[in-house]
CSV table of C-alpha atoms in Angstrom, one decimal:
chain,number,residue,atom,x,y,z
N,14,UNK,CA,225.6,141.0,140.7
N,15,UNK,CA,222.6,140.8,138.7
N,16,UNK,CA,219.6,140.1,140.9
N,17,UNK,CA,216.8,139.2,138.5
N,18,UNK,CA,217.8,137.8,135.0
N,19,UNK,CA,215.3,138.0,132.3
N,20,UNK,CA,217.3,135.8,129.5
N,21,UNK,CA,214.8,136.6,126.8
N,22,UNK,CA,215.3,140.1,125.4
N,23,UNK,CA,212.8,139.6,122.7
N,24,UNK,CA,210.2,136.9,121.8
N,25,UNK,CA,207.9,136.3,118.6
N,26,UNK,CA,204.8,134.2,119.3
N,27,UNK,CA,201.9,133.3,117.3
N,28,UNK,CA,198.4,134.6,118.2
N,29,UNK,CA,196.1,132.4,120.6
N,30,UNK,CA,199.7,130.4,121.6
N,31,UNK,CA,200.6,130.0,125.1
N,32,UNK,CA,203.9,132.2,125.7
N,33,UNK,CA,206.5,131.6,128.8
N,34,UNK,CA,208.6,134.2,130.1
N,35,UNK,CA,211.7,133.6,132.1
N,36,UNK,CA,212.8,135.3,135.0
N,37,UNK,CA,215.5,133.8,137.6
N,38,UNK,CA,216.4,135.7,141.0
N,39,UNK,CA,219.1,135.8,143.3
N,40,UNK,CA,218.4,136.5,147.2
N,41,UNK,CA,219.7,135.0,150.5
N,42,UNK,CA,216.2,135.8,152.1
N,43,UNK,CA,213.6,133.7,153.1
N,44,UNK,CA,210.8,136.0,152.6
N,45,UNK,CA,210.4,138.0,149.3
N,46,UNK,CA,207.8,138.6,146.8
N,47,UNK,CA,207.9,138.6,143.0
N,48,UNK,CA,205.9,140.5,140.6
N,49,UNK,CA,205.7,140.8,136.8
N,50,UNK,CA,204.5,143.8,135.0
N,51,UNK,CA,203.3,144.7,131.5
N,52,UNK,CA,204.7,148.0,129.8
N,53,UNK,CA,203.0,148.8,126.6
N,54,UNK,CA,204.2,151.3,124.1
N,55,UNK,CA,202.2,154.1,126.3
N,56,UNK,CA,204.7,153.7,128.9
N,57,UNK,CA,202.6,152.6,131.7
N,58,UNK,CA,203.6,149.9,134.0
N,59,UNK,CA,200.5,147.4,134.5
N,60,UNK,CA,200.8,145.2,137.4
N,61,UNK,CA,199.8,141.4,136.3
N,62,UNK,CA,200.3,139.4,139.2
N,63,UNK,CA,202.3,138.5,142.3
N,64,UNK,CA,203.8,135.3,144.0
N,65,UNK,CA,205.3,135.6,147.6
N,66,UNK,CA,208.0,133.2,148.8
N,67,UNK,CA,205.8,131.0,151.2
N,68,UNK,CA,202.6,130.9,148.8
N,69,UNK,CA,202.6,127.2,148.1
N,70,UNK,CA,200.4,127.3,145.4
N,71,UNK,CA,201.6,129.2,141.9
N,72,UNK,CA,199.3,132.6,141.7
N,73,UNK,CA,196.9,132.8,138.8
N,74,UNK,CA,195.2,136.1,137.5
N,75,UNK,CA,192.8,135.4,134.5
N,76,UNK,CA,195.2,134.3,131.5
N,77,UNK,CA,198.3,135.0,133.4
N,78,UNK,CA,199.9,132.3,135.9
N,79,UNK,CA,203.1,132.2,137.6
N,80,UNK,CA,205.5,129.2,137.5
N,81,UNK,CA,207.0,129.6,140.8
N,82,UNK,CA,210.1,127.0,141.3
N,83,UNK,CA,211.7,128.3,144.4
N,84,UNK,CA,214.5,125.5,144.7
N,85,UNK,CA,215.4,127.0,141.1
N,86,UNK,CA,215.0,130.4,142.1
N,87,UNK,CA,212.5,130.7,138.8
N,88,UNK,CA,209.5,132.5,138.5
N,89,UNK,CA,208.1,132.4,135.2
N,90,UNK,CA,205.2,134.0,133.7
N,91,UNK,CA,202.8,131.9,131.6
N,92,UNK,CA,200.6,133.9,129.2
N,93,UNK,CA,197.9,131.5,127.8
N,94,UNK,CA,195.6,131.9,124.3
N,95,UNK,CA,198.0,135.1,123.7
N,96,UNK,CA,196.4,138.0,122.0
N,97,UNK,CA,197.5,140.8,119.7
N,98,UNK,CA,197.0,143.2,122.9
N,99,UNK,CA,199.7,141.3,124.8
N,100,UNK,CA,202.4,142.7,122.8
N,101,UNK,CA,204.6,144.6,125.2
N,102,UNK,CA,207.2,145.0,127.4
N,103,UNK,CA,207.1,142.5,130.6
N,104,UNK,CA,209.1,142.9,133.5
N,105,UNK,CA,210.4,140.9,136.5
N,106,UNK,CA,210.6,142.3,139.6
N,107,UNK,CA,211.6,141.0,143.3
N,108,UNK,CA,211.0,142.9,146.6
N,109,UNK,CA,213.4,142.5,149.2
N,110,UNK,CA,213.4,144.0,152.8
N,111,UNK,CA,217.1,145.9,153.0
N,112,UNK,CA,218.3,148.6,155.0
N,113,UNK,CA,214.8,149.0,156.9
N,114,UNK,CA,213.3,149.5,153.8
N,115,UNK,CA,211.5,147.2,151.2
N,116,UNK,CA,213.0,147.7,147.6
N,117,UNK,CA,211.9,146.3,144.2
N,118,UNK,CA,214.5,145.1,142.2
N,119,UNK,CA,213.7,144.8,138.4
N,120,UNK,CA,214.7,142.7,135.4
N,121,UNK,CA,215.8,144.3,132.0
N,122,UNK,CA,212.5,143.1,130.2
N,123,UNK,CA,211.5,140.8,127.7
N,124,UNK,CA,209.9,142.5,124.5
N,125,UNK,CA,206.7,140.3,123.6
N,126,UNK,CA,205.8,140.3,120.2
N,127,UNK,CA,202.5,138.7,119.1
N,128,UNK,CA,202.1,137.9,115.4
N,129,UNK,CA,198.7,137.4,113.9
W,12,UNK,CA,190.7,158.3,134.9
W,13,UNK,CA,193.9,156.0,135.7
W,14,UNK,CA,194.4,155.7,139.3
W,15,UNK,CA,198.2,157.5,139.1
W,16,UNK,CA,198.5,160.5,136.8
W,17,UNK,CA,201.6,162.0,135.6
W,18,UNK,CA,201.9,165.7,133.8
W,19,UNK,CA,203.5,166.5,131.3
W,20,UNK,CA,203.5,163.2,129.1
W,21,UNK,CA,206.4,164.9,127.3
W,22,UNK,CA,208.9,167.5,128.2
W,23,UNK,CA,211.9,168.8,126.3
W,24,UNK,CA,214.2,170.9,128.7
W,25,UNK,CA,217.4,173.0,128.2
W,26,UNK,CA,220.1,172.3,130.6
W,27,UNK,CA,219.9,175.5,132.1
W,28,UNK,CA,216.1,175.3,132.5
W,29,UNK,CA,214.1,174.4,135.9
W,30,UNK,CA,211.0,172.5,135.3
W,31,UNK,CA,208.9,170.1,137.5
W,32,UNK,CA,207.2,167.2,137.3
W,33,UNK,CA,203.6,166.3,138.7
W,34,UNK,CA,202.4,163.1,139.9
W,35,UNK,CA,199.0,162.3,141.4
W,36,UNK,CA,197.3,159.3,142.7
W,37,UNK,CA,193.6,158.8,143.4
W,38,UNK,CA,194.0,155.3,145.1
W,39,UNK,CA,194.4,156.3,148.6
W,40,UNK,CA,197.8,154.8,148.9
W,41,UNK,CA,200.2,155.7,151.7
W,42,UNK,CA,203.6,155.3,149.3
W,43,UNK,CA,204.6,156.9,146.5
W,44,UNK,CA,207.5,156.6,144.4
W,45,UNK,CA,210.1,158.1,141.4
W,46,UNK,CA,211.6,155.8,139.0
W,47,UNK,CA,213.8,156.4,136.1
W,48,UNK,CA,213.5,154.2,132.9
W,49,UNK,CA,216.7,154.3,130.6
W,50,UNK,CA,216.8,152.6,127.3
W,51,UNK,CA,218.3,149.2,127.9
W,52,UNK,CA,218.3,149.5,131.4
W,53,UNK,CA,216.5,148.2,134.2
W,54,UNK,CA,214.2,150.2,136.2
W,55,UNK,CA,216.2,152.7,138.7
W,56,UNK,CA,214.3,153.6,142.0
W,57,UNK,CA,215.2,157.4,142.7
W,58,UNK,CA,213.0,158.3,145.7
W,59,UNK,CA,210.3,156.8,147.9
W,60,UNK,CA,207.8,158.7,150.1
W,61,UNK,CA,205.9,156.7,153.0
W,62,UNK,CA,203.3,158.5,154.7
W,63,UNK,CA,205.0,162.1,152.9
W,64,UNK,CA,208.0,161.2,154.7
W,65,UNK,CA,211.2,160.5,152.4
W,66,UNK,CA,212.5,156.9,153.2
W,67,UNK,CA,214.6,156.3,150.5
W,68,UNK,CA,216.9,158.3,148.1
W,69,UNK,CA,218.7,155.8,145.9
W,70,UNK,CA,222.2,158.4,145.6
W,71,UNK,CA,220.0,160.5,143.2
W,72,UNK,CA,222.1,163.6,142.2
W,73,UNK,CA,220.8,166.8,143.6
W,74,UNK,CA,219.9,168.2,140.3
W,75,UNK,CA,216.7,166.2,141.1
W,76,UNK,CA,214.7,167.4,144.2
W,77,UNK,CA,211.4,165.5,144.8
W,78,UNK,CA,208.8,167.2,147.2
W,79,UNK,CA,205.6,165.5,148.6
W,80,UNK,CA,203.3,167.9,149.8
W,81,UNK,CA,200.5,165.6,151.0
W,82,UNK,CA,200.3,161.6,150.2
W,83,UNK,CA,197.9,162.1,147.3
W,84,UNK,CA,200.7,164.3,145.2
W,85,UNK,CA,204.7,163.9,144.2
W,86,UNK,CA,206.7,166.1,142.6
W,87,UNK,CA,210.0,165.9,140.8
W,88,UNK,CA,211.7,169.3,140.5
W,89,UNK,CA,214.5,169.2,137.7
W,90,UNK,CA,217.3,172.0,137.5
W,91,UNK,CA,220.6,172.1,135.2
W,92,UNK,CA,220.0,168.4,134.2
W,93,UNK,CA,222.4,166.9,131.8
W,94,UNK,CA,221.6,165.1,128.7
W,95,UNK,CA,222.2,161.9,130.0
W,96,UNK,CA,219.2,162.7,132.4
W,97,UNK,CA,217.1,162.0,129.2
W,98,UNK,CA,214.8,159.1,130.2
W,99,UNK,CA,211.2,158.0,131.0
W,100,UNK,CA,210.1,158.9,134.5
W,101,UNK,CA,207.7,156.9,136.2
W,102,UNK,CA,205.5,157.7,139.3
W,103,UNK,CA,204.2,154.8,141.3
W,104,UNK,CA,202.0,154.3,144.4
W,105,UNK,CA,201.3,151.4,146.7
W,106,UNK,CA,199.1,150.9,149.7
W,107,UNK,CA,202.1,150.0,151.7
W,108,UNK,CA,205.8,149.5,150.8
W,109,UNK,CA,205.5,145.8,150.5
W,110,UNK,CA,202.4,145.8,148.7
W,111,UNK,CA,202.0,146.2,144.7
W,112,UNK,CA,203.1,149.4,143.3
W,113,UNK,CA,200.5,150.9,140.5
W,114,UNK,CA,202.3,153.3,137.8
W,115,UNK,CA,201.1,156.3,135.9
W,116,UNK,CA,202.1,156.6,132.1
W,117,UNK,CA,205.3,158.3,132.9
W,118,UNK,CA,207.1,161.6,131.5
W,119,UNK,CA,208.9,161.0,128.5
W,120,UNK,CA,212.1,163.5,129.2
W,121,UNK,CA,214.5,165.0,127.0
W,122,UNK,CA,217.5,167.3,128.2
W,123,UNK,CA,219.1,169.0,124.9
């Protein structure tokens, strides 16, 4: 069963608008972590933001914020005032502790294109 | 200089070749990872090294052989690969296994 679901394979957004990228997850653990990464066409995976399952406040990093709704098991990424340089693939990932190791489970990604 | 450097950036190899991918991190991290990224598939974790010891091997075929000589360097030795092994291979490092990972730019591998 898929543990990380990103329902939007692709999105087009007008420059300067806010954009929300969806991510839902499935886990029975009480302790877990949620990450968002950006992957531009150059290939490098860039860490954006992290939310721990026990964090009561939504994480924010500059123009990025994470809309964490624990009961719904969703961790949507919100990008405010989008810029052309935000065009990239965006991946949601969940960290679980399994078989004595931490493992990152990845979603399939959302391709975001910012239009001028 | 980026924190995690991978070489080469692109590699084309025949199925009978032997090649190695190199990863170097300048962040003082203790954990290093190899991931495979194929088109339209989620990232697949291949190997994890924590303090130079391999802690994870996600059922990766033996034609992929990792090596971690020290906490700053990680290699992926390749031999007798198949065309379906063509993918972007990403190296990452983290301070610990439960902290955020920082990635290199990847090696785009094509097996012909």
